XYZ file of C-alpha atoms in Angstrom:
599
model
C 31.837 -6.425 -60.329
C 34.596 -5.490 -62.803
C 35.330 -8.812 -64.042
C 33.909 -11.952 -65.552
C 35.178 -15.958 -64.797
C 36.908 -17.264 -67.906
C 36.444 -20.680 -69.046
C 38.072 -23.294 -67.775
C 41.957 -23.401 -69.172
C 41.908 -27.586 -69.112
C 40.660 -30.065 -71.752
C 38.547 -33.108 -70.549
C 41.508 -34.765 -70.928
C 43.547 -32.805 -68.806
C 40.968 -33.204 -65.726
C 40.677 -36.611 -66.151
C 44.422 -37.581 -66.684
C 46.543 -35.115 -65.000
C 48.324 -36.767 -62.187
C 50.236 -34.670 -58.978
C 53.124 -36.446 -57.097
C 52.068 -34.846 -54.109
C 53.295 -35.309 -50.293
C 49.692 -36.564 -48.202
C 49.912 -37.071 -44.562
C 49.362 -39.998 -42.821
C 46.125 -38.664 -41.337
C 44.267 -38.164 -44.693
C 43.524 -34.754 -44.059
C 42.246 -32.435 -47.350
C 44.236 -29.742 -48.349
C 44.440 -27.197 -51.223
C 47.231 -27.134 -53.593
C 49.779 -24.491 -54.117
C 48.160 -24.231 -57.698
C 44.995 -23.769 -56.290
C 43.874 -27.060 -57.068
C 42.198 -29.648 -54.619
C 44.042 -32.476 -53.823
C 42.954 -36.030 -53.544
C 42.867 -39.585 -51.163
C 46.820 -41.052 -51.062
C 47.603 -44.336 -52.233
C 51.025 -46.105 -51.288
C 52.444 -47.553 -53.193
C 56.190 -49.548 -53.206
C 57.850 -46.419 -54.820
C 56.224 -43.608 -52.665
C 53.091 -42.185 -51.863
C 51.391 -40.495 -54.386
C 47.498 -38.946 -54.943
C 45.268 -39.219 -58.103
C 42.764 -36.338 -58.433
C 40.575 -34.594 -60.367
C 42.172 -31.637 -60.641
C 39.573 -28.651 -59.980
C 39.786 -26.139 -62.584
C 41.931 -23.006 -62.061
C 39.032 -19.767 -61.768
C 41.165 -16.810 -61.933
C 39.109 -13.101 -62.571
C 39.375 -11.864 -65.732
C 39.055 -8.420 -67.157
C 36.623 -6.165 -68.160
C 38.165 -6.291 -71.797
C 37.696 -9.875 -71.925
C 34.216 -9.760 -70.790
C 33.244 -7.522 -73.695
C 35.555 -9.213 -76.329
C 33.495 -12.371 -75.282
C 30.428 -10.549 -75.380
C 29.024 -10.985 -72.387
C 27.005 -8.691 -70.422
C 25.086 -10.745 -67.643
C 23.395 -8.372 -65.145
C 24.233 -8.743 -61.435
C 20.901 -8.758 -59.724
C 19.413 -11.484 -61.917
C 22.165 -13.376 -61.309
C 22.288 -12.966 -57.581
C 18.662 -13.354 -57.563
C 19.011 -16.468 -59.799
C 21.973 -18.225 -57.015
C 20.210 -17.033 -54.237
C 15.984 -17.076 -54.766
C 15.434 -19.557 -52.064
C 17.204 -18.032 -49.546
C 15.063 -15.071 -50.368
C 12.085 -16.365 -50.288
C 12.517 -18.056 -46.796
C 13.602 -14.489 -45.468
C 10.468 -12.928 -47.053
C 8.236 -15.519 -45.190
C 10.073 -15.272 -41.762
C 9.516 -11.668 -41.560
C 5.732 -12.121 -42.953
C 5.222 -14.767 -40.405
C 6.526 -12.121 -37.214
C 4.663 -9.415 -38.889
C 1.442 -11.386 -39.641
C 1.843 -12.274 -35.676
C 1.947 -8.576 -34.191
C -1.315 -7.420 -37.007
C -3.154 -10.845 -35.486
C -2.562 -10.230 -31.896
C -1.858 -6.234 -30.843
C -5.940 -5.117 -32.134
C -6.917 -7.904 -29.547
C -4.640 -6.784 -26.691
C -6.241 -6.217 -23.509
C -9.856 -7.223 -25.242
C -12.171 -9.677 -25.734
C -11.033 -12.997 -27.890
C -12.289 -12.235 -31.401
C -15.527 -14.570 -32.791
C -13.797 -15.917 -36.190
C -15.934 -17.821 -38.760
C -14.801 -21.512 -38.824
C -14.171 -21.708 -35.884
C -10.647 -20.382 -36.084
C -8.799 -19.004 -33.249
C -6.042 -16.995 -32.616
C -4.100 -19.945 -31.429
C -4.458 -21.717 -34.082
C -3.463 -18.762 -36.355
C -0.260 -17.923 -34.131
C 0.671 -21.875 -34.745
C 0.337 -21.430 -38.046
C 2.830 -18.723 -38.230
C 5.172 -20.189 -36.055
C 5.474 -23.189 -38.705
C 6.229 -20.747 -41.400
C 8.877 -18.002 -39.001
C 10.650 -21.415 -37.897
C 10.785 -23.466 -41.346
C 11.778 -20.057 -42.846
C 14.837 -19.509 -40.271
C 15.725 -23.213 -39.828
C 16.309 -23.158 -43.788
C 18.406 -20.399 -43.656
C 20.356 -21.584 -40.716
C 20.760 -24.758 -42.509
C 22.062 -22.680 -45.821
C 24.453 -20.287 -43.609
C 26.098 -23.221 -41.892
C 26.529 -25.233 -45.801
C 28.362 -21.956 -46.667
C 30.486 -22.331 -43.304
C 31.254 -25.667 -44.106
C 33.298 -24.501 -46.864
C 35.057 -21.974 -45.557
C 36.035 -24.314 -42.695
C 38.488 -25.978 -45.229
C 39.722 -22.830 -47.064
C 43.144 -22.659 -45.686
C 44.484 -25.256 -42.782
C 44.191 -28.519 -43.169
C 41.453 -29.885 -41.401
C 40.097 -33.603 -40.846
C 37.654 -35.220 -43.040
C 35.408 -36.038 -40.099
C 34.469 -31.844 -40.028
C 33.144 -32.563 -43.344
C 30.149 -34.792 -42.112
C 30.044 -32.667 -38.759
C 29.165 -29.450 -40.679
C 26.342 -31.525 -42.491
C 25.154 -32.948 -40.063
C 24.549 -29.592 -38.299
C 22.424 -28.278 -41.513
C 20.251 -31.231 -40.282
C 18.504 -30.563 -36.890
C 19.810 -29.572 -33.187
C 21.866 -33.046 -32.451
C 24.042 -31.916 -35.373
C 24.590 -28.447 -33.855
C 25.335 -29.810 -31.116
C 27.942 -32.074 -31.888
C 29.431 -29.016 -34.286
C 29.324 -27.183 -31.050
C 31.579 -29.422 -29.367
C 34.321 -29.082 -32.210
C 34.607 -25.258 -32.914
C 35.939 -22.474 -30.356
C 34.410 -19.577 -29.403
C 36.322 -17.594 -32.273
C 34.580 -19.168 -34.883
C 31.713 -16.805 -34.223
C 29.334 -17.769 -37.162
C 29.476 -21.290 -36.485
C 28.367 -20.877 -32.700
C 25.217 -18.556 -33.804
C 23.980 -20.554 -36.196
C 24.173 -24.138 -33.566
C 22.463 -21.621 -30.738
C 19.746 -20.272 -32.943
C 19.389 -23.872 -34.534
C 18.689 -24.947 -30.609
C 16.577 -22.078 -29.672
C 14.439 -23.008 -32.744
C 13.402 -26.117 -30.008
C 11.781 -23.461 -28.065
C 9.637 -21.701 -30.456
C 6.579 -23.351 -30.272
C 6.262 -23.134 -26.199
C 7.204 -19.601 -25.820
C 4.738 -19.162 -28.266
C 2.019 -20.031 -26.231
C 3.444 -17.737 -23.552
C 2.956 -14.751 -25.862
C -0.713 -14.842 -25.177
C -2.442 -14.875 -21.806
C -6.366 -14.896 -20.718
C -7.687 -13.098 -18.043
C -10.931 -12.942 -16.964
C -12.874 -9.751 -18.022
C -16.212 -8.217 -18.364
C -17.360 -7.837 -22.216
C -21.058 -5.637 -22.556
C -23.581 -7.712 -23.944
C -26.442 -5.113 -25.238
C -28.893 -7.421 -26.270
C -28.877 -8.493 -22.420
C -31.322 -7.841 -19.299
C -30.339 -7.471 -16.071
C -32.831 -5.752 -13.441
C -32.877 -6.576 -9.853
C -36.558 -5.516 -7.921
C -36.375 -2.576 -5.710
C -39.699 -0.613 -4.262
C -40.174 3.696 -3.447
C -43.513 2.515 -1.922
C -44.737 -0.194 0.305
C -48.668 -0.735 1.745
C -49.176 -3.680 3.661
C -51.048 -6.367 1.644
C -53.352 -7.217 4.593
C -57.004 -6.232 4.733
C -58.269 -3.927 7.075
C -58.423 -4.721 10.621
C -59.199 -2.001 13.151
C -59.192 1.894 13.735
C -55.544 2.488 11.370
C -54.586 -1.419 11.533
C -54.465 -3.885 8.643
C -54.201 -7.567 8.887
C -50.115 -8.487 8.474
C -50.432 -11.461 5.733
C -48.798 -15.116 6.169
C -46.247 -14.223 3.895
C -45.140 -10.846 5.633
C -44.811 -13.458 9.065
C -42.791 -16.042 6.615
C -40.566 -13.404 6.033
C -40.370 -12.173 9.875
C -40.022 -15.943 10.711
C -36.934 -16.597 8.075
C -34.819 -13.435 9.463
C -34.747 -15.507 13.180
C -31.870 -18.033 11.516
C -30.783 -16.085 8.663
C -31.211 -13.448 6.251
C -34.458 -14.626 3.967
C -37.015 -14.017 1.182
C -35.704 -14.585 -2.115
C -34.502 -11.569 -4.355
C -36.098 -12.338 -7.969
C -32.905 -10.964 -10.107
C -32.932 -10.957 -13.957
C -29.353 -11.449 -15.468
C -29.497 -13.390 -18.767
C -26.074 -14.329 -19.097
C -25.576 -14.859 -15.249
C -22.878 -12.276 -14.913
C -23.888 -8.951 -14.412
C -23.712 -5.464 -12.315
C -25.645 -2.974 -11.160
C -25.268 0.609 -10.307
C -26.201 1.064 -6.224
C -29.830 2.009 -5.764
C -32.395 2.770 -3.047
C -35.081 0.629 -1.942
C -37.538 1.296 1.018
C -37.588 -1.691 3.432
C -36.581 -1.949 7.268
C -33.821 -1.451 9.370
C -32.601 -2.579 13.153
C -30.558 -1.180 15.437
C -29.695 -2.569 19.381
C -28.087 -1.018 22.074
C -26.583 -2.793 24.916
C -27.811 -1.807 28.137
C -26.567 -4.270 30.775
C -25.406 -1.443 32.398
C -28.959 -1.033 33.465
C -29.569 -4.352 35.351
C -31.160 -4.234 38.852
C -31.262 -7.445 41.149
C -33.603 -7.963 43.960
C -33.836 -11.189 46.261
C -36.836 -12.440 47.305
C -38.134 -15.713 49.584
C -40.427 -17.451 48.421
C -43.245 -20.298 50.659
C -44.335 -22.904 48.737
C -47.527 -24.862 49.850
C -45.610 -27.331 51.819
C -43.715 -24.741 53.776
C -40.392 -24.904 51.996
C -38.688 -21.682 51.752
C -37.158 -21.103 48.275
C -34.717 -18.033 47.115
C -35.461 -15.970 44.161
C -34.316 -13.476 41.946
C -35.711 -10.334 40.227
C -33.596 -9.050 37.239
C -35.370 -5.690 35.975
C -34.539 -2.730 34.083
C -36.185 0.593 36.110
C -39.355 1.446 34.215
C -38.943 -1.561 32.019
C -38.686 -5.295 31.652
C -38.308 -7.611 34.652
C -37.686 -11.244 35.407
C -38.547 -13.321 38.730
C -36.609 -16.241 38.398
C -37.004 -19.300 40.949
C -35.864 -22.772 40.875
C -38.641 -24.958 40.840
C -40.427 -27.313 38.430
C -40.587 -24.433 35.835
C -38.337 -21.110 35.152
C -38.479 -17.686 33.644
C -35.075 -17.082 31.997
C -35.672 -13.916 29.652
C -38.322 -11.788 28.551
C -39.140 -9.776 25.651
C -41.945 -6.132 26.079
C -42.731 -3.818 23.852
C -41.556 -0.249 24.732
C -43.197 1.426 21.683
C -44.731 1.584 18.307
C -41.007 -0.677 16.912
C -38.734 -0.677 20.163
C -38.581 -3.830 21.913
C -36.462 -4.550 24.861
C -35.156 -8.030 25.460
C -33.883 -9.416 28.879
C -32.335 -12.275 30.445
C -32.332 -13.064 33.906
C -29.378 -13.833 36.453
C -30.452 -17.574 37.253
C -29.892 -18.893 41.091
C -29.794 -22.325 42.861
C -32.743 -21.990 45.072
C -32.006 -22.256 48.553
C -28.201 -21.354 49.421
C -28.487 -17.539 49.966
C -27.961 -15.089 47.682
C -24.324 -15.865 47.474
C -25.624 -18.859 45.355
C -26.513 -16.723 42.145
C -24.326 -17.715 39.572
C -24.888 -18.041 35.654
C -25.845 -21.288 35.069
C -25.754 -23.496 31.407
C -29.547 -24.678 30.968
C -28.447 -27.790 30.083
C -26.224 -29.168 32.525
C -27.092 -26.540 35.713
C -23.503 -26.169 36.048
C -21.654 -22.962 35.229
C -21.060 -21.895 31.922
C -17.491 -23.054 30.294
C -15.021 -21.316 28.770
C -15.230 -18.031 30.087
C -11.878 -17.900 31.788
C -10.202 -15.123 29.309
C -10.778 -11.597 29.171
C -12.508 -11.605 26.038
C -15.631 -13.963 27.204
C -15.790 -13.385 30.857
C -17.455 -10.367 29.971
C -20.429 -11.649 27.697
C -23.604 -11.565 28.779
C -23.355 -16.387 28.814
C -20.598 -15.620 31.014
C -21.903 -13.042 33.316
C -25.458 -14.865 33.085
C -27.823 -11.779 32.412
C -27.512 -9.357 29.437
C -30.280 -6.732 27.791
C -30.663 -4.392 25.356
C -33.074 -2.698 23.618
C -33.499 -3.028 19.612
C -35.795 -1.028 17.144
C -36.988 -1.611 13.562
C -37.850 0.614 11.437
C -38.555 1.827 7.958
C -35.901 3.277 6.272
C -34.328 3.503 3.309
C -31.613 0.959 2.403
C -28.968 1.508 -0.535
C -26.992 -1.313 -1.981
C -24.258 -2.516 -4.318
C -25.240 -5.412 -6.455
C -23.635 -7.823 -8.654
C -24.358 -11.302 -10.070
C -21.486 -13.680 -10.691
C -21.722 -17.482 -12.257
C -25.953 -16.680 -11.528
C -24.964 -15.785 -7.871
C -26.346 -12.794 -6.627
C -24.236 -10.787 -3.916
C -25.955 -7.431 -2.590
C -23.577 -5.444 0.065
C -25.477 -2.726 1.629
C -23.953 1.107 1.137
C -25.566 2.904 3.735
C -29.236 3.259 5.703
C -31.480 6.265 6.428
C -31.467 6.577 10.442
C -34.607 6.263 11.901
C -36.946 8.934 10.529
C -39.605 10.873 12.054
C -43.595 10.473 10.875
C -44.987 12.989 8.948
C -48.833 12.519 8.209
C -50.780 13.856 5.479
C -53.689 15.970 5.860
C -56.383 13.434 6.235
C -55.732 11.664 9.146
C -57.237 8.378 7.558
C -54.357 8.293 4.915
C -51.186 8.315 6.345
C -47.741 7.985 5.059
C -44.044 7.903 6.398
C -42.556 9.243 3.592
C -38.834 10.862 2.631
C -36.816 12.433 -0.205
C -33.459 11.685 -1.552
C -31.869 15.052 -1.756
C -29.148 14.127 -3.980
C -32.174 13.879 -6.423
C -33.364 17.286 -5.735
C -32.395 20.510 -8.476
C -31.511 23.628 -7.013
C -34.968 24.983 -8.180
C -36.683 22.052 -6.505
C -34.629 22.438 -3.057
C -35.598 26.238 -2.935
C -39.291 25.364 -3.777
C -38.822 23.075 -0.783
C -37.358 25.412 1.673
C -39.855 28.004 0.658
C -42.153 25.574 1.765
C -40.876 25.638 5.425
C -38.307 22.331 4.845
C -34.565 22.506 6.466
C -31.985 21.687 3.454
C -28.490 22.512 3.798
C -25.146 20.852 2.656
C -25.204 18.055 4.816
C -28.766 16.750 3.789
C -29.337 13.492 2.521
C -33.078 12.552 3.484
C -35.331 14.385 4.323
C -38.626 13.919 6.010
C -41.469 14.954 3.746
C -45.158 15.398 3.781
C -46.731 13.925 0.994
C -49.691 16.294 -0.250
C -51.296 13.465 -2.838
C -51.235 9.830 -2.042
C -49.254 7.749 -3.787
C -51.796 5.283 -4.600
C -54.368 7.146 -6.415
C -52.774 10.734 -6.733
C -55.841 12.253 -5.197
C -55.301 14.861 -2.291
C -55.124 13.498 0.820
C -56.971 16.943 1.854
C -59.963 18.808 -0.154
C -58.434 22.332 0.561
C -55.392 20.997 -0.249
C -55.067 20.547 -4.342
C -52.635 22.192 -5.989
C -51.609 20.972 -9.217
C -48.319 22.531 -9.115
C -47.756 20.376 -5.652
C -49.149 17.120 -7.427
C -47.025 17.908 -10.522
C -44.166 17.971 -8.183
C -44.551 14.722 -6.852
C -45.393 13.016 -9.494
C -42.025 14.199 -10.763
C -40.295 13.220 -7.811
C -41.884 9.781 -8.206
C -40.974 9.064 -11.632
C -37.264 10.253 -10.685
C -37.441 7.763 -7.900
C -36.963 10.634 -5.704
C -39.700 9.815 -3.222
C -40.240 6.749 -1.019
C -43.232 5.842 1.460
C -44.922 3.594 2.986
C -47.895 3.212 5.170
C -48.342 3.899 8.512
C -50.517 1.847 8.716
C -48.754 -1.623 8.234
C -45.987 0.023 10.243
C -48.300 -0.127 14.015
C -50.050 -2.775 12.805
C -47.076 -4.888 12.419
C -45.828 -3.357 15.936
C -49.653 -4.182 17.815
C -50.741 -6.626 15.455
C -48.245 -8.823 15.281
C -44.907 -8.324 17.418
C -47.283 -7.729 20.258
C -48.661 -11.652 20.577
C -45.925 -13.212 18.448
C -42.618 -11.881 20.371
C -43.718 -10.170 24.139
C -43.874 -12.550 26.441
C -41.535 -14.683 28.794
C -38.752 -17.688 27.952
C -40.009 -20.801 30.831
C -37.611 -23.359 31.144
C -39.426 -26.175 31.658
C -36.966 -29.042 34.688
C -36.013 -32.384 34.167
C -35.642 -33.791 37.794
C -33.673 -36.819 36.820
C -31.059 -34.737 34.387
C -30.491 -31.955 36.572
C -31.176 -29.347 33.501
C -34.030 -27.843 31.324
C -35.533 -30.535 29.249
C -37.766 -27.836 27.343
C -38.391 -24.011 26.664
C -42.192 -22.499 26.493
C -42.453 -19.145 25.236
C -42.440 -17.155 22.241
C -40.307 -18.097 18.887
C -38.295 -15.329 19.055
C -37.124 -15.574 22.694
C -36.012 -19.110 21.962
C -33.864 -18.078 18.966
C -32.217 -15.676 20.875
C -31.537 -17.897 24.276
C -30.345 -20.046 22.468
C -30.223 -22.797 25.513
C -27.771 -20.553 27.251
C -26.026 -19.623 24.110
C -27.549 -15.694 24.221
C -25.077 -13.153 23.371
C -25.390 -9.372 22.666
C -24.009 -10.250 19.177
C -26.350 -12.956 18.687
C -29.324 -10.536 19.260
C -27.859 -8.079 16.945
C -27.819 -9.912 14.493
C -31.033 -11.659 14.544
C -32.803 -8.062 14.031
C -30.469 -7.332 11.613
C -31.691 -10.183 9.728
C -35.201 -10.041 10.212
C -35.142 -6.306 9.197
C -33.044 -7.660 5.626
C -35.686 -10.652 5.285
C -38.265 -8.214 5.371
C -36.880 -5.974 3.367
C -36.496 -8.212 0.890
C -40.247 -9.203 0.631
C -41.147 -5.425 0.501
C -39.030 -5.089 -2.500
C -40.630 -7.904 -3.965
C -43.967 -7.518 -3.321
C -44.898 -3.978 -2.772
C -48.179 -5.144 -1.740
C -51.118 -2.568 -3.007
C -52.087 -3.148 -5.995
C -53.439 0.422 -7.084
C -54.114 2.425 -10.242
C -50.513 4.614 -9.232
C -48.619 2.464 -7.579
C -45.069 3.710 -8.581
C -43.245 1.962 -6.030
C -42.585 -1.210 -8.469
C -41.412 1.672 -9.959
C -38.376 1.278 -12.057
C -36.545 -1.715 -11.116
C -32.652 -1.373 -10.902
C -31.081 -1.461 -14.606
C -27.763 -3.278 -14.654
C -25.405 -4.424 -17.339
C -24.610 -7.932 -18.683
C -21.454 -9.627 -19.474
């Protein structure tokens, strides 16, 4: 700037003496001068009205020659920096504070909440910047709308009352808001300073709404998670016939559990109770039933009982399978259960009749009340097997090979199952008197290892998943199962395959002896209802565990008998992956248990 002020062109006495006859409206309104000088409050008085003031000095520029004849040579930025170092100072720590906010939060987007020492958070640290940004912009608000407040009353006359409104503003948001009410739209700088004043309200909330937690997984390395899986299963019974072992109380607890729902209890490891694990293969069992209904033969027969009273009964049978005579009397068969072969059972219940009306008297009947079954008046239950009365199907377990999906969430384990070998065929080792049903994963295979296979006289193509394999050494000891039979390339190839988890058996053994040891006595057999006279239904059901869970007193379905084996073959499952069962110097079906990740 060109020019310097001058000083003031009044004596003391001057300022304090100098009086205006000036004209001052009735509504005390502040004006300026045509001298430049501000005017002050009217007094009346008999002769006129006049105003006393203190007459504000007269600044006028003056010249670049006077500046240097006085000598002075002040520098701009000092001085600017001397008027206006607050004002700085505020703006420096408003745009610290937003800066100070993006550096806190943008490393943590998306990621895991940081572990500060003192317990500090990034809350706390985002309120603490928020104070700053919004005592920082509040002050200059305040300063802007002091510097309005003057210009408001450079020019038109304006009332005294804008004076304290423009103040009062500087002072918090019912200020602004009042100085809102006074100004028009035109007066630009006064509306943006009341709004941003205002918005300064909302800071602190909207602040909160800058950050947002979602739930997410964070590794934990120091953690274990494993969850038990098996390649190799011998039944833990000893030895109890030609091929059979003994099937152990706690391989029938497990059998027994699967009848209501799915049971034996999978021992996980997951240290912080959140986990996951990648899918993996266990050996264990599977089921599958097929409906045959279709099948169902009926055949009426009279029947003479000792005091020469003629009776009506009913054969249900499958040709060259199961069969039930059903007559009403004191005692009724209603299903039966027979074993077709070394793990197919077939299950059958019989169409029920009144006795002594003909045969137009067969008709299902509820066990309870004698009376036809209710609720089958739809198309979608008049054809279940309560409905129609009789129903069977035959239903197979199996060893197989299961493959699941696991996860652990809040220390609750949930296991969905992938996919399931079909049923495979037997393939036994040299010596008869160790046998093994064993398979290999052929995902697991290397193209050397499949053509070493194939060379060997096994089918691999692209479509391969399992396949059936007979194992030269046994898995227990790694001795040949056959004295011609030891190559040490062959043994060095399954014991390989083990290791990889490649290989999976289990013993034929435990497989018919849990069929003819077991199943045999413990499910074949037939469901009696046993008559109440005086209720006119069955009071009680003799017969084997298994054919009352899946009666059901009259509540059988197909569905129902689905999935009961479905369970039982989970339940045992389960137990085999828990308890492998032999106990021997190679036993690499504890093999590795599946290695998850913890969060």
């Amino acid at each position: 700037m060109s020019s310097q002020y001058r000083p003031l062109d009044h004596t003391p006495e001057d300022m304090f003496m100098s009086e205006v006859d000036t004209s001052y409206d009735n509504g005390n309104r502040l004006s300026m001068g045509e001298s430049g000088h501000q005017r002050g409050i009217s007094e009346t008085s008999a002769g006129g009205t006049t105003s006393k003031f203190i007459e504000r000095p007269s600044i006028r520029p003056t010249s670049s020659t006077d500046s240097k004849k006085d000598g002075a040579t002040p520098r701009r930025t000092s001085a600017v920096f001397a008027i206006w170092w607050k004002e700085f100072i505020a703006c420096f720590l408003a745009v610290a504070a937003a800066i100070a906010t993006f550096a806190t939060l943008y490393p943590y987007q998306g990621r895991p909440l940081p572990q500060w020492p003192y317990l500090i958070t990034v809350n706390a640290l985002l309120s603490a910047y928020m104070v700053v940004l919004k005592a920082s912009a509040t002050f200059l608000l305040a300063e802007g709308l002091g510097q309005q407040k003057w210009l408001w009353f450079d020019g038109a006359e304006k009332p005294l009352y804008d004076f304290a409104v423009h103040d009062e503003a500087t002072r918090g948001p019912w200020g602004a808001v009042k100085l809102l009410t006074r100004t028009s739209l035109k007066h630009v700088w006064h509306w943006l300073g009341c709004i941003l004043i205002l918005l300064a309200l909302f800071v602190d909330p909207f602040t909160q709404q800058v950050l947002h937690y979602s739930d997410c997984n964070v590794l934990e390395e120091s953690g274990m998670a494993t969850i038990p899986r098996t390649n190799f299963f011998a039944g833990g019974g000893p030895h109890a016939g030609a091929g059979l072992i003994s099937i152990t109380s706690d391989e029938q607890a497990s059998i027994n559990a699967g009848m209501s729902a799915p049971g034996g209890h999978v021992d996980v490891q997951c240290t912080s109770g959140n986990c996951t694990y990648p899918p993996f293969s266990t050996i264990g069992y599977c089921s599958a039933c097929q409906d045959i209904s279709d099948a169902i033969q009926i055949e009426w027969l009279n029947y003479t009982d000792i005091n020469n009273m003629s009776f009506l009964g009913i054969i249900s049978y499958i040709p060259d399978g199961a069969s039930v005579s059903y007559v009403r009397g004191p005692q009724s068969n209603f299903s039966t259960m027979s074993i077709l072969s070394d793990n197919t059972f077939q299950y059958l219940v019989g169409l029920p009749t009144n006795g002594s009306a003909g045969q137009s008297a067969a008709h299902p009947i509820d066990p309870v009340t004698e009376q036809p079954p209710t609720g089958c008046n739809d198309a979608a239950t008049n054809g279940t097997w309560r409905c129609i009365g009789t129903g069977a199907a035959n239903c197979t377990l199996y060893p197989c090979i299961r493959t699941y999906n696991a996860s652990v969430r809040n220390a609750a384990l949930r296991e969905d199952l992938l996919k399931e070998t079909p049923q495979l065929p037997f393939i036994f080792g040299n010596d008869e008197s160790v046998q093994y049903f064993s398979t290999l994963n052929a995902s697991c295979l290397t193209d050397t290892e499949r053509d070493s296979l194939q060379k060997r006289g096994y089918t691999i193509n692209s479509t391969t998943d399992w396949i059936p394999y007979n194992i030269t050494f046994s898995p227990i000891s790694n001795q040949p199962q056959s004295a011609t039979n030891n190559s040490t390339e062959i043994l060095n190839f399954e014991t390989t395959l083990k290791q990889r988890g490649c290989l999976f058996s289990t013993e034929v053994a435990f497989v018919e002896s849990l069929t003819y040891d077991y199943f045999d006595y413990a499910w074949a057999g037939n469901l009696t209802g046993v008559w109440n006279m005086a209720s006119h239904g069955v009071a009680l059901f003799e017969g084997p565990q298994m054919l009352q869970s899946l009666y059901n007193y009259g509540q059988f379905s197909f569905e129902r008998t689905q999935s009961m084996f479905r369970n039982i073959s989970e339940s045992m499952t389960n137990h085999m992956r828990t308890t492998p069962g032999f106990e021997g110097p190679d036993l690499f079906s504890q093999g590795a248990a599946a290695v998850g990740e913890v969060y």
